[in-house]
Tab-separated table of C-alpha atoms in Angstrom:
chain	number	residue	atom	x	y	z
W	1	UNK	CA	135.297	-92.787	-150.297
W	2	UNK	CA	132.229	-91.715	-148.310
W	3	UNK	CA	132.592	-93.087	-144.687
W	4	UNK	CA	129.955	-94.039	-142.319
W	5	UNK	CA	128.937	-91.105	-139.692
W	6	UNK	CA	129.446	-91.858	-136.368
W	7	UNK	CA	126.137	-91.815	-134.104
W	8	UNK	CA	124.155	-88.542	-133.191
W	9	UNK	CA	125.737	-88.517	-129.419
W	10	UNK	CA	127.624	-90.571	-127.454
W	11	UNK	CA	126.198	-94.049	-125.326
W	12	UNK	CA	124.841	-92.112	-122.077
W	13	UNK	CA	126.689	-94.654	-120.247
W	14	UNK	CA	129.565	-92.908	-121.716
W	15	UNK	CA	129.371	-90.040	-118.817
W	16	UNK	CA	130.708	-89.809	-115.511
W	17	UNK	CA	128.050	-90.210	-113.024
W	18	UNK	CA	129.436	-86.499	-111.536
W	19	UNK	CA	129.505	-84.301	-114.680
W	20	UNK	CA	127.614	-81.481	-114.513
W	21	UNK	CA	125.092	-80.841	-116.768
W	22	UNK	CA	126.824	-78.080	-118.594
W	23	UNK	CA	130.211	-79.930	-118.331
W	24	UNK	CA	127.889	-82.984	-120.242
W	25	UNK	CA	126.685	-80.747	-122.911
W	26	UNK	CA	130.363	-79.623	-123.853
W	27	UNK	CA	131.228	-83.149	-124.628
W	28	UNK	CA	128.574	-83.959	-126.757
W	29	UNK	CA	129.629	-80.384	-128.621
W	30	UNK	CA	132.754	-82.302	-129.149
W	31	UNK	CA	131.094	-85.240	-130.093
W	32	UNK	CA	129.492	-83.766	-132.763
W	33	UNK	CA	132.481	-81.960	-134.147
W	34	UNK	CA	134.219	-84.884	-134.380
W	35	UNK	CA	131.036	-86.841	-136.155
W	36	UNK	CA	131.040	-83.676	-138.696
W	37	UNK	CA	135.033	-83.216	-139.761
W	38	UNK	CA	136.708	-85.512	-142.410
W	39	UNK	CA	139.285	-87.930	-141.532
W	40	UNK	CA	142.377	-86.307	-141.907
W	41	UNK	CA	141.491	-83.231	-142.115
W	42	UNK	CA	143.207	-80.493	-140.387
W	43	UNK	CA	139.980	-78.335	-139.740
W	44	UNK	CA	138.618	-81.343	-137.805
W	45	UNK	CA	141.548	-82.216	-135.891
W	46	UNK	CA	142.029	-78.509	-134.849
W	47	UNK	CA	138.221	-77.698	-133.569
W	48	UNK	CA	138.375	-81.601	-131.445
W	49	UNK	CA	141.394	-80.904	-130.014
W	50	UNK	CA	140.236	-77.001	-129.411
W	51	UNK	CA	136.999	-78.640	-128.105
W	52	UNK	CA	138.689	-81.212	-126.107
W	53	UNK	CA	141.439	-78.590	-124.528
W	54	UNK	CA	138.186	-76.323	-123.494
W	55	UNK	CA	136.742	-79.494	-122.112
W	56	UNK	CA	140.127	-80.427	-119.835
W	57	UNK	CA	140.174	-76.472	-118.985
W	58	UNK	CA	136.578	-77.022	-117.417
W	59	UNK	CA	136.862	-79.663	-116.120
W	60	UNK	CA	140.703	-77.953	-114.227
W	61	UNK	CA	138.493	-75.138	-113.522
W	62	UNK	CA	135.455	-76.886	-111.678
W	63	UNK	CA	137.981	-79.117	-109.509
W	64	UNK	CA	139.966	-75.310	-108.239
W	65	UNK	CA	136.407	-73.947	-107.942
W	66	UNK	CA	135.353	-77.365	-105.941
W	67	UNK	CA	138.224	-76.697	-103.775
W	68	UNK	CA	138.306	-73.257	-103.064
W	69	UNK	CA	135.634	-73.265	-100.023
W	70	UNK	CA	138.136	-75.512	-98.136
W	71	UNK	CA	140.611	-72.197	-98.786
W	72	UNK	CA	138.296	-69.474	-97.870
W	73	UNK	CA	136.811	-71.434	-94.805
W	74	UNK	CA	140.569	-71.392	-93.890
W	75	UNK	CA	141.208	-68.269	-94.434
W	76	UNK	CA	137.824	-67.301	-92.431
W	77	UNK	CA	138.917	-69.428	-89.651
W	78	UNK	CA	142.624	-67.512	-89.536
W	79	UNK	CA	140.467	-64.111	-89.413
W	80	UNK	CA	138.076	-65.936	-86.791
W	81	UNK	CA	141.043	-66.570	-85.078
W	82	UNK	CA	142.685	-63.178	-85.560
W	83	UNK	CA	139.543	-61.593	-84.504
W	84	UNK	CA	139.213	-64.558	-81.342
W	85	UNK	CA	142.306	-63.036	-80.203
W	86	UNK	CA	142.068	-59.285	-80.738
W	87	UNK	CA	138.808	-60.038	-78.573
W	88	UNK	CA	140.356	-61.588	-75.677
W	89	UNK	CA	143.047	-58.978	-75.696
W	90	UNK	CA	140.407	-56.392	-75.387
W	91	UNK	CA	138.566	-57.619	-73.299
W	92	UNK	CA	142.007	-58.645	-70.659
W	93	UNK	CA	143.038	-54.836	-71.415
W	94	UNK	CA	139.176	-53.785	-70.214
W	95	UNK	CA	139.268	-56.111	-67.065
W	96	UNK	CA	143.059	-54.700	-66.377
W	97	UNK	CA	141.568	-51.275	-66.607
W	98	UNK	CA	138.460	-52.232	-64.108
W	99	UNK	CA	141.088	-53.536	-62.071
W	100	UNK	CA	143.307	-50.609	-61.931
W	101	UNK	CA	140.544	-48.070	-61.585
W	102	UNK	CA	139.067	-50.092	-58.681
W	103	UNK	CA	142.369	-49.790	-57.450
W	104	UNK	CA	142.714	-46.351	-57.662
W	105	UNK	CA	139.219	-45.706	-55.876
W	106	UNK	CA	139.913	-48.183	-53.247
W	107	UNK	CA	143.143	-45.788	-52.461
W	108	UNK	CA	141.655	-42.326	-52.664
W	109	UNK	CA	139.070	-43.814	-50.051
W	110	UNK	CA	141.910	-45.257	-48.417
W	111	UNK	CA	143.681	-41.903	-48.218
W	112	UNK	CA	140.533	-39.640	-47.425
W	113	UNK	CA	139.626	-41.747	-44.669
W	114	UNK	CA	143.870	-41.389	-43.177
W	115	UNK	CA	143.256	-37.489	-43.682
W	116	UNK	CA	139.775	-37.323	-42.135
W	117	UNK	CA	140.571	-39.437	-39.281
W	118	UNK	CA	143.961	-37.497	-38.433
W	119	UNK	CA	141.319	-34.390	-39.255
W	120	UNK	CA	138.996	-35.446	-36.577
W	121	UNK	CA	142.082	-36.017	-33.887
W	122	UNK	CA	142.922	-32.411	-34.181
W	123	UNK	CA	141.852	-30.367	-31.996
W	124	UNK	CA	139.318	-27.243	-32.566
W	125	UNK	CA	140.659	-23.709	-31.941
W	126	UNK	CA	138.364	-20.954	-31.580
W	127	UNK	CA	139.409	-17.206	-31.427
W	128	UNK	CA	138.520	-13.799	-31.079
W	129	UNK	CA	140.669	-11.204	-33.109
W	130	UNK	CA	141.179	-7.500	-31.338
W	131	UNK	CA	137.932	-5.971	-31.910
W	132	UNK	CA	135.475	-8.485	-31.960
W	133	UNK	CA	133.743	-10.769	-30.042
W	134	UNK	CA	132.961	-14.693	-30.929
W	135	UNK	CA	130.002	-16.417	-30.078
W	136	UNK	CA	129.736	-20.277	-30.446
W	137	UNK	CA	128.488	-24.018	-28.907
W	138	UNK	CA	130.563	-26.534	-28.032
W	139	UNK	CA	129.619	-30.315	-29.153
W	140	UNK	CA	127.627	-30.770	-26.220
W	141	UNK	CA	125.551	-28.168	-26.591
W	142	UNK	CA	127.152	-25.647	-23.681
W	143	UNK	CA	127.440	-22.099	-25.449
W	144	UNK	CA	130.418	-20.022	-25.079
W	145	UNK	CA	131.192	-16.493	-25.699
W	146	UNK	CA	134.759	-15.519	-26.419
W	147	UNK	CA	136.214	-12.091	-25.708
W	148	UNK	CA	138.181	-9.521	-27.468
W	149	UNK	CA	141.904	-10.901	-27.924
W	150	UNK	CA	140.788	-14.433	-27.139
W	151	UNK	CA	141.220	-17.899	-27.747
W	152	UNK	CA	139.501	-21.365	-26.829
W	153	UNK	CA	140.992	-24.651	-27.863
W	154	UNK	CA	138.998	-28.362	-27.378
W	155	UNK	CA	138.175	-31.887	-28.832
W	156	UNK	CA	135.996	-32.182	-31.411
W	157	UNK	CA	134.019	-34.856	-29.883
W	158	UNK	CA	134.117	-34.661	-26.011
W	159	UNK	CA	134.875	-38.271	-24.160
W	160	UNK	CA	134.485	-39.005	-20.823
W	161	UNK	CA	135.371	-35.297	-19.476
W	162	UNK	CA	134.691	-32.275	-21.202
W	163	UNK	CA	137.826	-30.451	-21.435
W	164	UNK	CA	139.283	-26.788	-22.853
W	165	UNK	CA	141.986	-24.467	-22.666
W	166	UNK	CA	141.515	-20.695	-22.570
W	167	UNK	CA	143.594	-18.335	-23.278
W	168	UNK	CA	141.848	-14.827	-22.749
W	169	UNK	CA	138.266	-14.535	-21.415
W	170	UNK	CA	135.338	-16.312	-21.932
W	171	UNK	CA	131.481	-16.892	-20.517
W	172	UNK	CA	130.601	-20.074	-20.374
W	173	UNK	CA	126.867	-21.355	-20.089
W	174	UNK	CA	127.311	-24.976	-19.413
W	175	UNK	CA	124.791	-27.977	-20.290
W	176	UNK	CA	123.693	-30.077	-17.574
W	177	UNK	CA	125.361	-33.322	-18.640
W	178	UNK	CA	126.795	-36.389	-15.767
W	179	UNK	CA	130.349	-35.504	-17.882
W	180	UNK	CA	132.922	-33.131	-15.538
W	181	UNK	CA	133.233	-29.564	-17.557
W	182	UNK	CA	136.851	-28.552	-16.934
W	183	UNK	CA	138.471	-25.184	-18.155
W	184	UNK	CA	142.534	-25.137	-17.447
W	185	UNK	CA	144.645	-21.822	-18.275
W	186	UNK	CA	148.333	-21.154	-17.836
W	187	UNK	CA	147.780	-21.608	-13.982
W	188	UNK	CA	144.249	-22.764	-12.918
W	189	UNK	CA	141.337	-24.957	-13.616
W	190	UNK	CA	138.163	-24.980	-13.235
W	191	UNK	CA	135.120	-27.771	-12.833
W	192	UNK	CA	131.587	-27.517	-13.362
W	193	UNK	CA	128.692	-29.302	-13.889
W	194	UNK	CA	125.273	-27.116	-15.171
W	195	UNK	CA	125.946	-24.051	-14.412
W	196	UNK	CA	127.315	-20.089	-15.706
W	197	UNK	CA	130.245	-18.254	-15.490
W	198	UNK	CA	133.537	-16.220	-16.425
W	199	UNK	CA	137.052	-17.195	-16.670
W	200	UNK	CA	139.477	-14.413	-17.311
W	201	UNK	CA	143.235	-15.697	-18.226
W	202	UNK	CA	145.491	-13.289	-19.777
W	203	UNK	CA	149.616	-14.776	-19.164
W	204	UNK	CA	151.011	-11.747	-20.345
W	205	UNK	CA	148.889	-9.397	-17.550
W	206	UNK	CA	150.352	-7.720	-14.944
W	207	UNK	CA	148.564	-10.180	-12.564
W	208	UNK	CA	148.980	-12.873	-15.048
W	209	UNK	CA	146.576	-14.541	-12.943
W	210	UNK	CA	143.259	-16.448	-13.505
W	211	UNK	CA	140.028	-14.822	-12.479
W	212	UNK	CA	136.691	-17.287	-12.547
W	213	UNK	CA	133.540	-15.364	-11.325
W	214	UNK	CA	130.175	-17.586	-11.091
W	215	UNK	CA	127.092	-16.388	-11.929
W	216	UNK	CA	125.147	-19.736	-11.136
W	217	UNK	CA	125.315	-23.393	-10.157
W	218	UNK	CA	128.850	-24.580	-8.684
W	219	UNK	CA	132.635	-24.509	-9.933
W	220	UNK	CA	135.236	-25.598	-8.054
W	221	UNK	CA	138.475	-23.523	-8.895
W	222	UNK	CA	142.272	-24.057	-7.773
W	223	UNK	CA	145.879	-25.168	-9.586
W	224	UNK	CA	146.010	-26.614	-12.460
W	225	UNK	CA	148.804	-28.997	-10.974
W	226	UNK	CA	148.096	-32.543	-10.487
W	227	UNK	CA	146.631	-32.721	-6.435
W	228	UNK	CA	146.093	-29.130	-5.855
W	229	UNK	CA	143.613	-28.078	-3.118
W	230	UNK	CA	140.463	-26.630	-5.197
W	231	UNK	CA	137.796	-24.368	-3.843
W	232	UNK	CA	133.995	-24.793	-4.180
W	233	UNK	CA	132.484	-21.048	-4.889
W	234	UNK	CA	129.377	-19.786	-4.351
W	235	UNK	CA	126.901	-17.945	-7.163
W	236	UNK	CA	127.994	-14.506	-7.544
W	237	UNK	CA	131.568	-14.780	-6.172
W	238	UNK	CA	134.630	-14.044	-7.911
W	239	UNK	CA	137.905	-15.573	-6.842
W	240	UNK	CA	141.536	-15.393	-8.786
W	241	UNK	CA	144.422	-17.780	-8.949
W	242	UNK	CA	147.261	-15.580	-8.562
W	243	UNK	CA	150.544	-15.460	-10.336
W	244	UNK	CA	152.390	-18.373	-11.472
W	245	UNK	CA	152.571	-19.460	-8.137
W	246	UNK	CA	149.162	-20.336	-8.328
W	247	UNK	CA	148.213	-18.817	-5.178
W	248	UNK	CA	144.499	-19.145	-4.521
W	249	UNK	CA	142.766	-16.248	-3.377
W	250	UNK	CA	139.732	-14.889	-1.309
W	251	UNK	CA	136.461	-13.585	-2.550
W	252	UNK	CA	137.080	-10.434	-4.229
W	253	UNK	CA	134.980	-7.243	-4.450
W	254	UNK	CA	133.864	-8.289	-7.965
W	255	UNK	CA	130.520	-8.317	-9.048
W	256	UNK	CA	128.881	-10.400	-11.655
W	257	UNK	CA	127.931	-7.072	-13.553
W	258	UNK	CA	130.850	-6.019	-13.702
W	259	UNK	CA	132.983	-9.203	-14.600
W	260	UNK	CA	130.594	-9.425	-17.391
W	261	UNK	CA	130.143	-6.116	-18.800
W	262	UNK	CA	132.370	-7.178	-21.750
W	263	UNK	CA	129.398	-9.475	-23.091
W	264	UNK	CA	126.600	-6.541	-22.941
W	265	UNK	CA	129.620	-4.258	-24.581
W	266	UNK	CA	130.033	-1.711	-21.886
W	267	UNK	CA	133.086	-1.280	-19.792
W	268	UNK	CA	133.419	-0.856	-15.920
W	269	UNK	CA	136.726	-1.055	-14.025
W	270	UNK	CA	136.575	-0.078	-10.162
W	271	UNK	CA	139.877	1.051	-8.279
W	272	UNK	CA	141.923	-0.758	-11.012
W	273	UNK	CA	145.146	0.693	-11.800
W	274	UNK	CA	145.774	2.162	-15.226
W	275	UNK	CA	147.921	-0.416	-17.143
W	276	UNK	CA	144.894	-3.241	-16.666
W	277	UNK	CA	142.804	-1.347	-17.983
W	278	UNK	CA	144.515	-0.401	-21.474
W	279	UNK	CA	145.293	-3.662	-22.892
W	280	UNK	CA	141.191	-4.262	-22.560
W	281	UNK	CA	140.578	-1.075	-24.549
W	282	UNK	CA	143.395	-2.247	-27.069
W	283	UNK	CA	141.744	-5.182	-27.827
W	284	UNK	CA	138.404	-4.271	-28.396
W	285	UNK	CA	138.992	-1.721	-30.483
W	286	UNK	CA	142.103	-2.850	-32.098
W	287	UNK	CA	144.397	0.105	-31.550
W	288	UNK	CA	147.700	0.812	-29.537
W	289	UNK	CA	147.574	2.663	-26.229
W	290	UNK	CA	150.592	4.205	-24.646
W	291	UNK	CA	151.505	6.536	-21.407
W	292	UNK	CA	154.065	9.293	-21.117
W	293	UNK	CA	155.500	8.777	-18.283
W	294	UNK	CA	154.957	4.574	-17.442
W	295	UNK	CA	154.701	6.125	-14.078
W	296	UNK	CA	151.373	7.578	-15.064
W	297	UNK	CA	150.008	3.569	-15.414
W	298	UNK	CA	149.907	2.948	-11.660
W	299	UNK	CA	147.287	5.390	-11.712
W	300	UNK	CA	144.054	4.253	-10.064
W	301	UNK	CA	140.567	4.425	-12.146
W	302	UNK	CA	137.228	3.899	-11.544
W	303	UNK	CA	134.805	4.027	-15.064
W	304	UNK	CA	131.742	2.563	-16.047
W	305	UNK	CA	130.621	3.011	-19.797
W	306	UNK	CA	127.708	1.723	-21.460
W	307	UNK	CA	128.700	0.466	-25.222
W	308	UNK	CA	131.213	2.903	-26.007
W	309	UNK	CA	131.374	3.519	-29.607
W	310	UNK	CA	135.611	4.217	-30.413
W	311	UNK	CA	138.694	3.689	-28.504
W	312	UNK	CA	138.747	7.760	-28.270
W	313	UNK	CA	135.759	7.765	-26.339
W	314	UNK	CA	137.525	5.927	-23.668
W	315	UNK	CA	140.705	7.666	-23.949
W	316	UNK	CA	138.712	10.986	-23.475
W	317	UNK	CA	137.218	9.885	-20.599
W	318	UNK	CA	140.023	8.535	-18.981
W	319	UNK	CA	142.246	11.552	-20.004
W	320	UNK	CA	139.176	13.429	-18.130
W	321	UNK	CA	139.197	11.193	-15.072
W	322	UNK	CA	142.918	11.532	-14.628
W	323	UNK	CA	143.421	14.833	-15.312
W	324	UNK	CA	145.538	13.986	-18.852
W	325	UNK	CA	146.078	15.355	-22.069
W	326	UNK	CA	145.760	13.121	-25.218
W	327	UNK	CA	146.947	12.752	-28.170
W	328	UNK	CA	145.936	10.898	-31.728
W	329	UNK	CA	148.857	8.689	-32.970
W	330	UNK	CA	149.399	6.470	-36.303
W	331	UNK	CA	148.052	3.515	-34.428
W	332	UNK	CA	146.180	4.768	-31.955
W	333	UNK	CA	146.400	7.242	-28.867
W	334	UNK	CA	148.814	8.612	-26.013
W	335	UNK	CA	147.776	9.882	-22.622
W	336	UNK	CA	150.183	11.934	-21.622
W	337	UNK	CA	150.246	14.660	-18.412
């Protein structure tokens, strides 16, 4: 019994209004297989429902790949997130670090400005070891030239008085400035204002007295204790503060040539005993002097040398003055009679 075939496709109408246009051809592929296959048969029933399973599988397939962007734009906004985050933390971790190395600067300068300040309190010292001689200016432009065995000690910046402490000998050429100029030792000061001259303050001398001879302008000289009576000299005098008493003395019989001889590098001494004359020779040339007997260092000596070269070449000379053998030692030399 031959049956009527069913129509070439399916009513348009048929459709869904969203099938795709390969989603629409598959069911007409269907269509037609079903048009084409007997009723009843098995072939036919197979290939429709293979056709329509394929169909349903599409169709499954289309709606998960419709619905995947939802899943990936989530998954994009947990990395957004994730990287949002890593981000901040970065940058917190940077601003921490800008932090703590601003920190760290603002303490170094902290601490370099403690040290240079507590640098700039101390006070300079200036000295000249046994055999040389130190030449220098002071911060207000005064010069200064140490001796042999010598040492100066003052303010880096000078306030309202200029003020040092000497220890040994000095020449001082002082700049005209409204400021006081004051010089203190163990047992005297001295005051200027513009003008030249020599302190010579050895505590462990005999005389460990203070000896101040002016060369120009005015000094007044006396104690260094608090109300003293001072003393204005006059160019070319030399006067010494005596002792640790203090004691001020009269003019002495001390010329300017020869109370600076030590800056030209010659060497005069006139009716000075023996023993203040050594330690000068020790410390210019660095060496160790001795006498055999100590009597011999009571000995009176007049000498005048012009830039002696050694310590032997004063020694010789003495030794010739005195009438005194000599002899070479592992330090130095010892006149003996």
């Amino acid at each position: 019994m031959n049956h009527q075939r069913q129509q070439d496709g399916p009513d348009p109408d048929f459709f869904p209004e969203d099938l795709s246009s390969e989603e629409e051809e598959r069911l007409h592929e269907v269509w037609a297989l079903a048009a084409d296959a007997e009723p009843g048969g098995e072939g036919a029933s197979v290939d429709t429902e293979q056709a329509l399973s394929q169909f349903q599988e599409t169709l499954d397939t289309g709606e998960e790949t419709s619905s995947s962007p939802p899943h990936k734009e989530s998954e994009q906004s947990r990395e957004h997130g994730s990287s949002g985050r890593a981000s901040r933390s970065r940058k917190k971790k940077r601003s921490r670090w800008r932090a703590t190395r601003w920190a760290a600067a603002a303490l170094v300068l902290i601490v370099a400005g403690a040290v240079l300040a507590y640098w700039w309190q101390q006070p300079v010292v200036r000295a000249a070891s046994q055999g040389e001689q130190l030449s220098f200016t002071l911060p207000d432009g005064s010069k200064v030239q140490l001796n042999s065995g010598s040492a100066l000690r003052y303010d880096r910046s000078f306030g309202d008085a200029r003020v040092l402490f000497l220890k040994g000998e000095a020449f001082f050429e002082v700049d005209s400035d409204e400021r006081p100029f004051l010089v203190r030792t163990h047992n005297a000061k001295v005051r200027a204002l513009g003008t030249a001259f020599n302190v010579q303050a050895r505590p462990d001398a005999p005389s460990a007295g203070t000896q101040v001879t002016l060369v120009e302008g005015t000094v007044e000289v006396g104690s260094r204790e608090a109300g003293a009576k001072t003393v204005q000299m006059r160019p070319g005098e030399t006067r010494r503060v005596q002792g640790r008493e203090a004691r001020l003395s009269e003019p002495l019989a001390v010329t300017v040539k020869e109370a600076t001889a030590w800056r030209r590098g010659d060497l005069i001494v006139k009716n000075r005993p023996l023993e203040s004359l050594l330690p000068e020779v020790e410390r210019r040339f660095a060496v160790e002097l001795a006498v055999r007997p100590d009597s011999l260092r009571q000995q009176r000596i007049s000498l005048a040398l012009r830039q002696p070269s050694s310590a032997e070449a004063v020694v010789r000379d003495v030794a010739l003055v005195l009438g005194l053998q000599y002899r070479e030692t592992a330090g130095g030399f010892t006149l003996h009679e």
